[in-house]
JSON list of C-alpha atoms and ligand atoms in Angstrom, two decimals:
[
{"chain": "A", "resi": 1, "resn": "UNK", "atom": "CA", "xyz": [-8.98, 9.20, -8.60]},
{"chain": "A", "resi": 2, "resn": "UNK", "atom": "CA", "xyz": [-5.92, 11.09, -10.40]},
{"chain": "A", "resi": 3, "resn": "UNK", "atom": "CA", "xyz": [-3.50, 7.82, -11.39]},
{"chain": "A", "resi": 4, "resn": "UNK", "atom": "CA", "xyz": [-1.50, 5.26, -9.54]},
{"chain": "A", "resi": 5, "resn": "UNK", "atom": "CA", "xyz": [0.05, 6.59, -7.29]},
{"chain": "A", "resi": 6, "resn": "UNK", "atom": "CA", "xyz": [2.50, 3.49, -6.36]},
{"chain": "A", "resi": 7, "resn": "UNK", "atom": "CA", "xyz": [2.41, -0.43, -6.59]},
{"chain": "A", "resi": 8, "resn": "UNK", "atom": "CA", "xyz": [3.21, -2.33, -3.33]},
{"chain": "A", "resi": 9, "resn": "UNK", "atom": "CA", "xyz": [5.50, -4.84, -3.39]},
{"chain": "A", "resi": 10, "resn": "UNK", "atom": "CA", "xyz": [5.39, -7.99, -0.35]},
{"chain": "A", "resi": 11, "resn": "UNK", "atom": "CA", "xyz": [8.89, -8.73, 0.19]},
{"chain": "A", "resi": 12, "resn": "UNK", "atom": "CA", "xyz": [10.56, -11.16, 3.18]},
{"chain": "A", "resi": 13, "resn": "UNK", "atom": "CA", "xyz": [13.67, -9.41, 3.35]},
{"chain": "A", "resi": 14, "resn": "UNK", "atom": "CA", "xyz": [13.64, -5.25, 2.96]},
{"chain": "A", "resi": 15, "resn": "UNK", "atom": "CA", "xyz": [17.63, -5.79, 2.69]},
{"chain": "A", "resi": 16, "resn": "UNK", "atom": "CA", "xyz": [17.83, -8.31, 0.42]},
{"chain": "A", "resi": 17, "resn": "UNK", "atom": "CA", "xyz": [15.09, -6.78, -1.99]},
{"chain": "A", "resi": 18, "resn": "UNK", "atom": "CA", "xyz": [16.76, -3.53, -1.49]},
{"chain": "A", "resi": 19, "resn": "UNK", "atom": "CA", "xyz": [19.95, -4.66, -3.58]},
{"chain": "A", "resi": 20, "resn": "UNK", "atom": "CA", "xyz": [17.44, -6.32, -6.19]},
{"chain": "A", "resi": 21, "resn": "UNK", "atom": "CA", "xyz": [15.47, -3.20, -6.94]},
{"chain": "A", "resi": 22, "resn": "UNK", "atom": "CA", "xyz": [18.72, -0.84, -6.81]},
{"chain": "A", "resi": 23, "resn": "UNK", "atom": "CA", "xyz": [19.91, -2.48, -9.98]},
{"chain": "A", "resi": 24, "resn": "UNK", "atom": "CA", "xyz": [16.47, -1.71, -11.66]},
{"chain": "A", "resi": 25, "resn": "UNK", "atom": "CA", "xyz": [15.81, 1.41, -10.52]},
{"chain": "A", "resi": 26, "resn": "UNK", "atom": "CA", "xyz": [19.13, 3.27, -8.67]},
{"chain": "A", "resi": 27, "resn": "UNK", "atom": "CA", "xyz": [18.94, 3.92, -4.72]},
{"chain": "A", "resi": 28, "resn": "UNK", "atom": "CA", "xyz": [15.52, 4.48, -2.61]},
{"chain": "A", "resi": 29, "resn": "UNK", "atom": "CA", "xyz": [14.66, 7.79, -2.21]},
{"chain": "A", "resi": 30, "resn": "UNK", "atom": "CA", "xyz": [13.65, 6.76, 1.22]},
{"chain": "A", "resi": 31, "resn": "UNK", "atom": "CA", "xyz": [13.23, 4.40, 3.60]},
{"chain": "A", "resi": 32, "resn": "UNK", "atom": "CA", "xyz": [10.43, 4.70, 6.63]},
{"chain": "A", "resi": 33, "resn": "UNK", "atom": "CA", "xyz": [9.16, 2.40, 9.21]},
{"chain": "A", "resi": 34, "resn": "UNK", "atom": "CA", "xyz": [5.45, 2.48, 9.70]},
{"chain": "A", "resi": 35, "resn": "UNK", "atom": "CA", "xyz": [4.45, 0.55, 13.49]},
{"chain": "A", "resi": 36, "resn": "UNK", "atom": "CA", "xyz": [0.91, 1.10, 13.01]},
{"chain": "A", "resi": 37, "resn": "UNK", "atom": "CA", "xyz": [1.46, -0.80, 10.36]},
{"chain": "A", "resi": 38, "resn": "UNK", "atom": "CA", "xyz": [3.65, -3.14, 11.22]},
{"chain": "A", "resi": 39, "resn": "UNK", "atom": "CA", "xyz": [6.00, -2.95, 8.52]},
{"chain": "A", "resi": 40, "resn": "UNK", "atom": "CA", "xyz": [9.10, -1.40, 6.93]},
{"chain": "A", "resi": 41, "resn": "UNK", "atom": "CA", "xyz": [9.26, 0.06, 3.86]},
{"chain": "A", "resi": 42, "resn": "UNK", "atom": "CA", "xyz": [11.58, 1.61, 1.03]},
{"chain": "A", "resi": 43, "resn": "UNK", "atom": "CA", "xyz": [10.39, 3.64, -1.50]},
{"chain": "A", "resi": 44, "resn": "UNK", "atom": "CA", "xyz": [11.51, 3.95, -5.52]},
{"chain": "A", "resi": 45, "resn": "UNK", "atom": "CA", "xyz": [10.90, 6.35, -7.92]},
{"chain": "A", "resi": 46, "resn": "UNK", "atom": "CA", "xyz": [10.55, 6.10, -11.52]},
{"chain": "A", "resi": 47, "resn": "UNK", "atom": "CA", "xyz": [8.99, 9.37, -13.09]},
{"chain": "A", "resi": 48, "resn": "UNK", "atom": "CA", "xyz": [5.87, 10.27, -11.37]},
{"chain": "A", "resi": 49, "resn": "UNK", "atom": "CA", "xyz": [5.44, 6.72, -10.49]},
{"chain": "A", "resi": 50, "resn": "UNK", "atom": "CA", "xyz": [6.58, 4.91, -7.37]},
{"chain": "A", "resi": 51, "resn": "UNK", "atom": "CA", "xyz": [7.23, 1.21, -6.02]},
{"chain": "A", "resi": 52, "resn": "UNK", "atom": "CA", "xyz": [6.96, 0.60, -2.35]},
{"chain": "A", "resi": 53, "resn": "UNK", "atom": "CA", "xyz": [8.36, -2.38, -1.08]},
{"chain": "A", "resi": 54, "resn": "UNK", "atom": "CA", "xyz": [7.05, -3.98, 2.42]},
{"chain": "A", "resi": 55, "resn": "UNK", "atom": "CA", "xyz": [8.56, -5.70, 5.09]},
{"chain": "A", "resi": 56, "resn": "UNK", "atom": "CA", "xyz": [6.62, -7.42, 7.74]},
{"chain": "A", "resi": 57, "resn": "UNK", "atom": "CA", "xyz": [7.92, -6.18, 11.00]},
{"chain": "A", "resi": 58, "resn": "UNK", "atom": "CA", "xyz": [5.88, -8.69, 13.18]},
{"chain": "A", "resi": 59, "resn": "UNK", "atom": "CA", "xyz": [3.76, -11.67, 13.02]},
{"chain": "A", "resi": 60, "resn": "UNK", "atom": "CA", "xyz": [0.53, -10.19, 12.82]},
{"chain": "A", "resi": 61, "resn": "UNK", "atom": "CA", "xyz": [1.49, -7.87, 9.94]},
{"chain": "A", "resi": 62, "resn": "UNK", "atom": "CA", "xyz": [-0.87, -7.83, 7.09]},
{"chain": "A", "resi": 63, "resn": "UNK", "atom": "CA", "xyz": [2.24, -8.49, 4.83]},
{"chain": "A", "resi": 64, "resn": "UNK", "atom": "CA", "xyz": [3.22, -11.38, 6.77]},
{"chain": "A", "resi": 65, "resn": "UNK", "atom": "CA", "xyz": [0.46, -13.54, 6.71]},
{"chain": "A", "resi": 66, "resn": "UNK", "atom": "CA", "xyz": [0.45, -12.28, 2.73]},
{"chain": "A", "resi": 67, "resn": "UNK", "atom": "CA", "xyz": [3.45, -13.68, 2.14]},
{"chain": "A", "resi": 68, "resn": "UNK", "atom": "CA", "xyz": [2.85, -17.15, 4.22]},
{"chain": "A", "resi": 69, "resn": "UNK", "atom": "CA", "xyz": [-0.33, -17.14, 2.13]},
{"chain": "A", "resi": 70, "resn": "UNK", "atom": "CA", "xyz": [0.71, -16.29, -1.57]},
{"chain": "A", "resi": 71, "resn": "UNK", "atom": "CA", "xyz": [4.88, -15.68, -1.00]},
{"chain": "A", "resi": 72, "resn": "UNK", "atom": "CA", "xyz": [6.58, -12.55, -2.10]},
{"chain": "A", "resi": 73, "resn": "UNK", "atom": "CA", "xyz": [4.88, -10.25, -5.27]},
{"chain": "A", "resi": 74, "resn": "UNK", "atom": "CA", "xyz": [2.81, -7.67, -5.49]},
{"chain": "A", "resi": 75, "resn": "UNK", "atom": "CA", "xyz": [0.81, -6.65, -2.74]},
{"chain": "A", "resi": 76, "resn": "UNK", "atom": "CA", "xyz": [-1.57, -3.71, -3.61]},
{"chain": "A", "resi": 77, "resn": "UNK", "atom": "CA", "xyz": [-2.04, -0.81, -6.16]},
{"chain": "A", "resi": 78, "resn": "UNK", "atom": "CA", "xyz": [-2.55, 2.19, -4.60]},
{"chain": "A", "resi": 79, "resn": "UNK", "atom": "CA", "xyz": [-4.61, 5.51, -6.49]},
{"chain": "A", "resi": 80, "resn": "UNK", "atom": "CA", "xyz": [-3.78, 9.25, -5.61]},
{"chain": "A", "resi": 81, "resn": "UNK", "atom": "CA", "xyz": [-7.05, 11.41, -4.46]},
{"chain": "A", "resi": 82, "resn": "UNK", "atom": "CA", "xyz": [-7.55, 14.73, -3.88]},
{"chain": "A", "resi": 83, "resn": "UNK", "atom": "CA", "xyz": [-10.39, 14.02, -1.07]},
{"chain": "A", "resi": 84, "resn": "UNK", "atom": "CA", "xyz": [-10.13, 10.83, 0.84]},
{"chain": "A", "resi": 85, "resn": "UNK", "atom": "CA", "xyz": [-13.08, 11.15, 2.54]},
{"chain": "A", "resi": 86, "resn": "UNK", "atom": "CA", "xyz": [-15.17, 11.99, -0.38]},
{"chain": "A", "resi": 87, "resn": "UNK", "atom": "CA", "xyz": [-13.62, 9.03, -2.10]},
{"chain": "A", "resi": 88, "resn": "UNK", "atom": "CA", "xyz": [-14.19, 6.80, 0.85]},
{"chain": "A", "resi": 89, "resn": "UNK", "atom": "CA", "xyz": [-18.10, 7.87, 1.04]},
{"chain": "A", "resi": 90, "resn": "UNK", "atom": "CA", "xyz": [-18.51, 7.27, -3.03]},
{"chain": "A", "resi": 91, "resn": "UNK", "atom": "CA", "xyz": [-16.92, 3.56, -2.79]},
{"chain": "A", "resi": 92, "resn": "UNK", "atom": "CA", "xyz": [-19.07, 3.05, 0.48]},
{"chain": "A", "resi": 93, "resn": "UNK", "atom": "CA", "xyz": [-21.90, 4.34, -1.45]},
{"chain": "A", "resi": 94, "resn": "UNK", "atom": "CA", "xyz": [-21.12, 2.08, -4.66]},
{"chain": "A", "resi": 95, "resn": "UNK", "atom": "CA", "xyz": [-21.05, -1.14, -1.80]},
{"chain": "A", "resi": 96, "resn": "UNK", "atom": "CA", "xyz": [-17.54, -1.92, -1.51]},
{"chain": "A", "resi": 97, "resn": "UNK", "atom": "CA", "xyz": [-15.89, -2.81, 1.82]},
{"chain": "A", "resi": 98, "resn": "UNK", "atom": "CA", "xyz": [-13.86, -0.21, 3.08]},
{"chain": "A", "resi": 99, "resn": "UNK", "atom": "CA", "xyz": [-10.98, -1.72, 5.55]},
{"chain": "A", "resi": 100, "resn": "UNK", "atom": "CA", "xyz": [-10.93, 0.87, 7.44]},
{"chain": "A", "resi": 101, "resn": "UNK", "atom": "CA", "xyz": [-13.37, 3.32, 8.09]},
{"chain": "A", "resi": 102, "resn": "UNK", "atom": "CA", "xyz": [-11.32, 6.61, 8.82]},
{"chain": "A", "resi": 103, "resn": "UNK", "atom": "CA", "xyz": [-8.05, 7.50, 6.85]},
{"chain": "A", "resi": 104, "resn": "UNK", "atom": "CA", "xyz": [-5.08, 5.92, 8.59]},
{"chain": "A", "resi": 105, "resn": "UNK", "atom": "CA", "xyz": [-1.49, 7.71, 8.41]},
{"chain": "A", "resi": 106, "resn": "UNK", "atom": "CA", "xyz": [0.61, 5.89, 6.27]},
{"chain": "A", "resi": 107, "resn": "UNK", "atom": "CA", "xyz": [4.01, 5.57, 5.01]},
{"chain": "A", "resi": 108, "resn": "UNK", "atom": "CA", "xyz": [5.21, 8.39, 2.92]},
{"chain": "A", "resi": 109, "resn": "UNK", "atom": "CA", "xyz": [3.09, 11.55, 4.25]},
{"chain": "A", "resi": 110, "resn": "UNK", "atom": "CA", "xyz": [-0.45, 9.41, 3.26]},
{"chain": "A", "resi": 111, "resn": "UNK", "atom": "CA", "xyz": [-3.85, 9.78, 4.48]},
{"chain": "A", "resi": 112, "resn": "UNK", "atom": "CA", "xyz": [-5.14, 5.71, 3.11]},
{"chain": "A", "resi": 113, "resn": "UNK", "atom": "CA", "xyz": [-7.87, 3.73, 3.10]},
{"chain": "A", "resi": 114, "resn": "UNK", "atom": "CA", "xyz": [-7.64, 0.25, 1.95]},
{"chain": "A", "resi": 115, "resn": "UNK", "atom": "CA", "xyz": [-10.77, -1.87, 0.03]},
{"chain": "A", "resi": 116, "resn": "UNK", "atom": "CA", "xyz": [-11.11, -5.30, 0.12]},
{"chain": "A", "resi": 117, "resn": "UNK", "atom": "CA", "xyz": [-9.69, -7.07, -2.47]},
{"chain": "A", "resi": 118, "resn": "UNK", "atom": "CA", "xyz": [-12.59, -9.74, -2.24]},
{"chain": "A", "resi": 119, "resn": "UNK", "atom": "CA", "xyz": [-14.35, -7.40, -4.16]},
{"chain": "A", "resi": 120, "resn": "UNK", "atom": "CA", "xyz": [-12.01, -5.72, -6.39]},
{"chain": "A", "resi": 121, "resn": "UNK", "atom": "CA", "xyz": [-10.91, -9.07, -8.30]},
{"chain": "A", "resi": 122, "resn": "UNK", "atom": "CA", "xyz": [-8.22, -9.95, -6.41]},
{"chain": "A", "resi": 123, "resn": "UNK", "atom": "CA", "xyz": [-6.60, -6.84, -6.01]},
{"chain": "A", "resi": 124, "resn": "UNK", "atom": "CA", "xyz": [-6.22, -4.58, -3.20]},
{"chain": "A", "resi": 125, "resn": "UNK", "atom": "CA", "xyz": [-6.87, -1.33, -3.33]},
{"chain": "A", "resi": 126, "resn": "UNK", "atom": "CA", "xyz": [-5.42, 1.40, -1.44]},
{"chain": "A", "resi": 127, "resn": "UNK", "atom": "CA", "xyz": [-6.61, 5.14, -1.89]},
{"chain": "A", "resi": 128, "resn": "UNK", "atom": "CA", "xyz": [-3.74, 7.81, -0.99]},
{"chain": "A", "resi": 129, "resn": "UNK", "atom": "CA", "xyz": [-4.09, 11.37, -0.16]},
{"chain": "A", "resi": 130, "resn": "UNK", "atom": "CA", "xyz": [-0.71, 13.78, 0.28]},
{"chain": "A", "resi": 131, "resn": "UNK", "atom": "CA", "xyz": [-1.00, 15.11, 3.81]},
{"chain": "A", "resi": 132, "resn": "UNK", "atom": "CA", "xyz": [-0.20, 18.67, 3.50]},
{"chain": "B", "resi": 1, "resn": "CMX", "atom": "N1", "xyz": [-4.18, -8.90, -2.47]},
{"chain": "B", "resi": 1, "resn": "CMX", "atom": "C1", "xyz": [-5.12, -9.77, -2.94]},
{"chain": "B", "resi": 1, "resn": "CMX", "atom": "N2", "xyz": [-5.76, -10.67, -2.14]},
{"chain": "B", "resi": 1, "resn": "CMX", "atom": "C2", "xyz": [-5.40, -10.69, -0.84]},
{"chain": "B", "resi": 1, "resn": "CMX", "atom": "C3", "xyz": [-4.43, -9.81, -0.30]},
{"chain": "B", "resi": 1, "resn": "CMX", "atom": "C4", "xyz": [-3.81, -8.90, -1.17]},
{"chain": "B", "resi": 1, "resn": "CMX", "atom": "N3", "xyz": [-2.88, -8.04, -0.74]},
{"chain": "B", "resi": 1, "resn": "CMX", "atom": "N4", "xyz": [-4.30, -10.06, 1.02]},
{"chain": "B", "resi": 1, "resn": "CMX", "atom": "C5", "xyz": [-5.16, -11.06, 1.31]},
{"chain": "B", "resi": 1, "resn": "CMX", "atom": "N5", "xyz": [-5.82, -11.42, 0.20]},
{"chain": "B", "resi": 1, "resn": "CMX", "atom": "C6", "xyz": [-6.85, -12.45, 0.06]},
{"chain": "B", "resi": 1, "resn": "CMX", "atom": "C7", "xyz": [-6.60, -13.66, 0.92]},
{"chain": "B", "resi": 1, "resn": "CMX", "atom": "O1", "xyz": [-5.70, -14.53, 0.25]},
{"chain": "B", "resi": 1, "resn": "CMX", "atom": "C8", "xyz": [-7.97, -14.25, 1.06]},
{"chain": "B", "resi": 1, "resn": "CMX", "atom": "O2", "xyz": [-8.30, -14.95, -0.10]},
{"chain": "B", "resi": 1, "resn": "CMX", "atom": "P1", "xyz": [-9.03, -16.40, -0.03]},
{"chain": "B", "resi": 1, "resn": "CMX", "atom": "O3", "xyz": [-10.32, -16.16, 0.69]},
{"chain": "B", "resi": 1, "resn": "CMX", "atom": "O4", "xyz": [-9.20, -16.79, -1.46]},
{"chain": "B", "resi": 1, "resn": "CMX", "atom": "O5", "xyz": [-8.11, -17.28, 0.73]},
{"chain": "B", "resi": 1, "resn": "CMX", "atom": "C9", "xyz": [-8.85, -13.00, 1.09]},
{"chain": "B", "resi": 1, "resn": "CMX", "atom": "O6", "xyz": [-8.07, -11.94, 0.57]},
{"chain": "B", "resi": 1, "resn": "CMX", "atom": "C10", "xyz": [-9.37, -12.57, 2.44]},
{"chain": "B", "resi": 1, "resn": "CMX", "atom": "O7", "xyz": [-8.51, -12.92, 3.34]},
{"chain": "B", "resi": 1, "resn": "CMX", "atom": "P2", "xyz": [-8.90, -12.84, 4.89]},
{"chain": "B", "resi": 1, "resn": "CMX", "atom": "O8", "xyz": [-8.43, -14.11, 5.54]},
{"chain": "B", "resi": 1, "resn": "CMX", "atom": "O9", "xyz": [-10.32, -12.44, 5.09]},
{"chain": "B", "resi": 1, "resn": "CMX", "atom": "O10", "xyz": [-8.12, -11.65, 5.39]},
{"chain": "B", "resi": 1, "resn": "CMX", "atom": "P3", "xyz": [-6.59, -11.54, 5.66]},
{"chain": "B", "resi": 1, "resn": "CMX", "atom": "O11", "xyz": [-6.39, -11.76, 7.13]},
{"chain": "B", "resi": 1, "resn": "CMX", "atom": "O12", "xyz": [-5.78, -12.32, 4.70]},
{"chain": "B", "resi": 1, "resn": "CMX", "atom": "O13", "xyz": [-6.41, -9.99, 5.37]},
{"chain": "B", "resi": 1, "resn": "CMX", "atom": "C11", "xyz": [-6.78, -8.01, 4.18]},
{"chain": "B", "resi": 1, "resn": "CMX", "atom": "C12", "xyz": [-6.51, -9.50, 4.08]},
{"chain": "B", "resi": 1, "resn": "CMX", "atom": "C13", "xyz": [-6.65, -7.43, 2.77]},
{"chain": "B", "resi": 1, "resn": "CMX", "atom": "C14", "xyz": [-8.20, -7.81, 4.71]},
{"chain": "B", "resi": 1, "resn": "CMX", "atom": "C15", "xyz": [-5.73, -7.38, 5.16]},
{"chain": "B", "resi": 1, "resn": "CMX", "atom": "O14", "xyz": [-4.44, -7.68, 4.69]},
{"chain": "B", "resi": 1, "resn": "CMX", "atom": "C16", "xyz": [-5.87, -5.88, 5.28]},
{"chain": "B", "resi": 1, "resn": "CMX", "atom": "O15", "xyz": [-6.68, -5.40, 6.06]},
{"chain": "B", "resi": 1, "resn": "CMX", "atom": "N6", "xyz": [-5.04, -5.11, 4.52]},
{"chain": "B", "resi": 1, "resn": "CMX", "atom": "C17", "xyz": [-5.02, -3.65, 4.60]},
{"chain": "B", "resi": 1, "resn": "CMX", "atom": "C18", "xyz": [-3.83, -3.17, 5.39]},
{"chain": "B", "resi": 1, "resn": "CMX", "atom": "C19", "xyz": [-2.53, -3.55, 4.76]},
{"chain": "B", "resi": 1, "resn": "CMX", "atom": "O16", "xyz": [-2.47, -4.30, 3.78]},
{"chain": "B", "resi": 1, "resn": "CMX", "atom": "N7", "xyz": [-1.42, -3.02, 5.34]},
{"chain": "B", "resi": 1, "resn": "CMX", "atom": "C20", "xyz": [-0.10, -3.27, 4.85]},
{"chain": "B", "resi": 1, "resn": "CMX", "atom": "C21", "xyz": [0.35, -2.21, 3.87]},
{"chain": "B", "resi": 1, "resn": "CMX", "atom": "C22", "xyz": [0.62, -0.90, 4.56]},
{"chain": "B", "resi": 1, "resn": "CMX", "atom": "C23", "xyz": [1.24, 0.15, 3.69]},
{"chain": "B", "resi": 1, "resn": "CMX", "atom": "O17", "xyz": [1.02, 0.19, 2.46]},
{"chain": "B", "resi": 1, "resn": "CMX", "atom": "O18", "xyz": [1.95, 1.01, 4.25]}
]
């Protein structure tokens, strides 16, 4: 794993948390929707680092029933790899719970994997790989 690659940030209104994080940071550099997903998403950058914030764009969205569950705040920390699948066999191999078990495409141009964050203290954990 090379560094974090971006936090993830469960928000109820992508609008509303739009004008909140402008102050902090200036304008998103971009804003995607991702339906596999099923969320939308604006992205910040500060340095090399990057803040995503999520939207739920359904009911069934993972960052719905977060927020119904826990309310708005951070959602994941997601690491940069070179090799997703390598990375994905090592965690499998160290007994971790992978959530899914090929990379999915992502917001952003990102090959992830997510791992459960049962077993991770609390946190989840997504890996990212640039899709070149
Ligand atoms: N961080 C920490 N804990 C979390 C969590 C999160 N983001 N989301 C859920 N949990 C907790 C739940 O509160 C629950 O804890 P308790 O057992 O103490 O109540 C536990 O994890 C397991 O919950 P669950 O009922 O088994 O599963 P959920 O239906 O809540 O789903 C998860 C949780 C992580 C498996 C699911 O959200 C998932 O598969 N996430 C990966 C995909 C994803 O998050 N997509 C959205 C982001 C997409 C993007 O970045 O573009």
């Amino acid at each position: 794993m090379n560094k974090i690659e971006h936090l993830g940030i469960a928000v109820k209104s992508l609008e509303i948390a739009n004008v909140t994080y402008t102050k902090i940071f200036g304008a998103p550099y971009k804003t995607e929707l991702v339906q596999s997903e099923g969320v939308n998403t604006s992205f910040f950058k500060l340095g090399s680092n990057k803040i995503e914030l999520l939207e739920a764009i359904k009911p069934e969205s993972a960052i719905a029933k977060f927020i119904e569950k826990k309310g708005e705040g951070l959602h994941h920390v997601a690491f940069e790899v070179d090799d997703i699948y390598s990375e994905m066999e090592r965690l499998k191999e160290e007994g971790f719970t992978l959530l899914n078990q090929v990379p999915k495409i992502g917001a952003d141009n990102k090959l992830i994997c997510f791992v459960h964050p049962k077993e991770t203290h609390g946190v989840l954990i997504e890996l990212c790989q640039e899709i070149k």
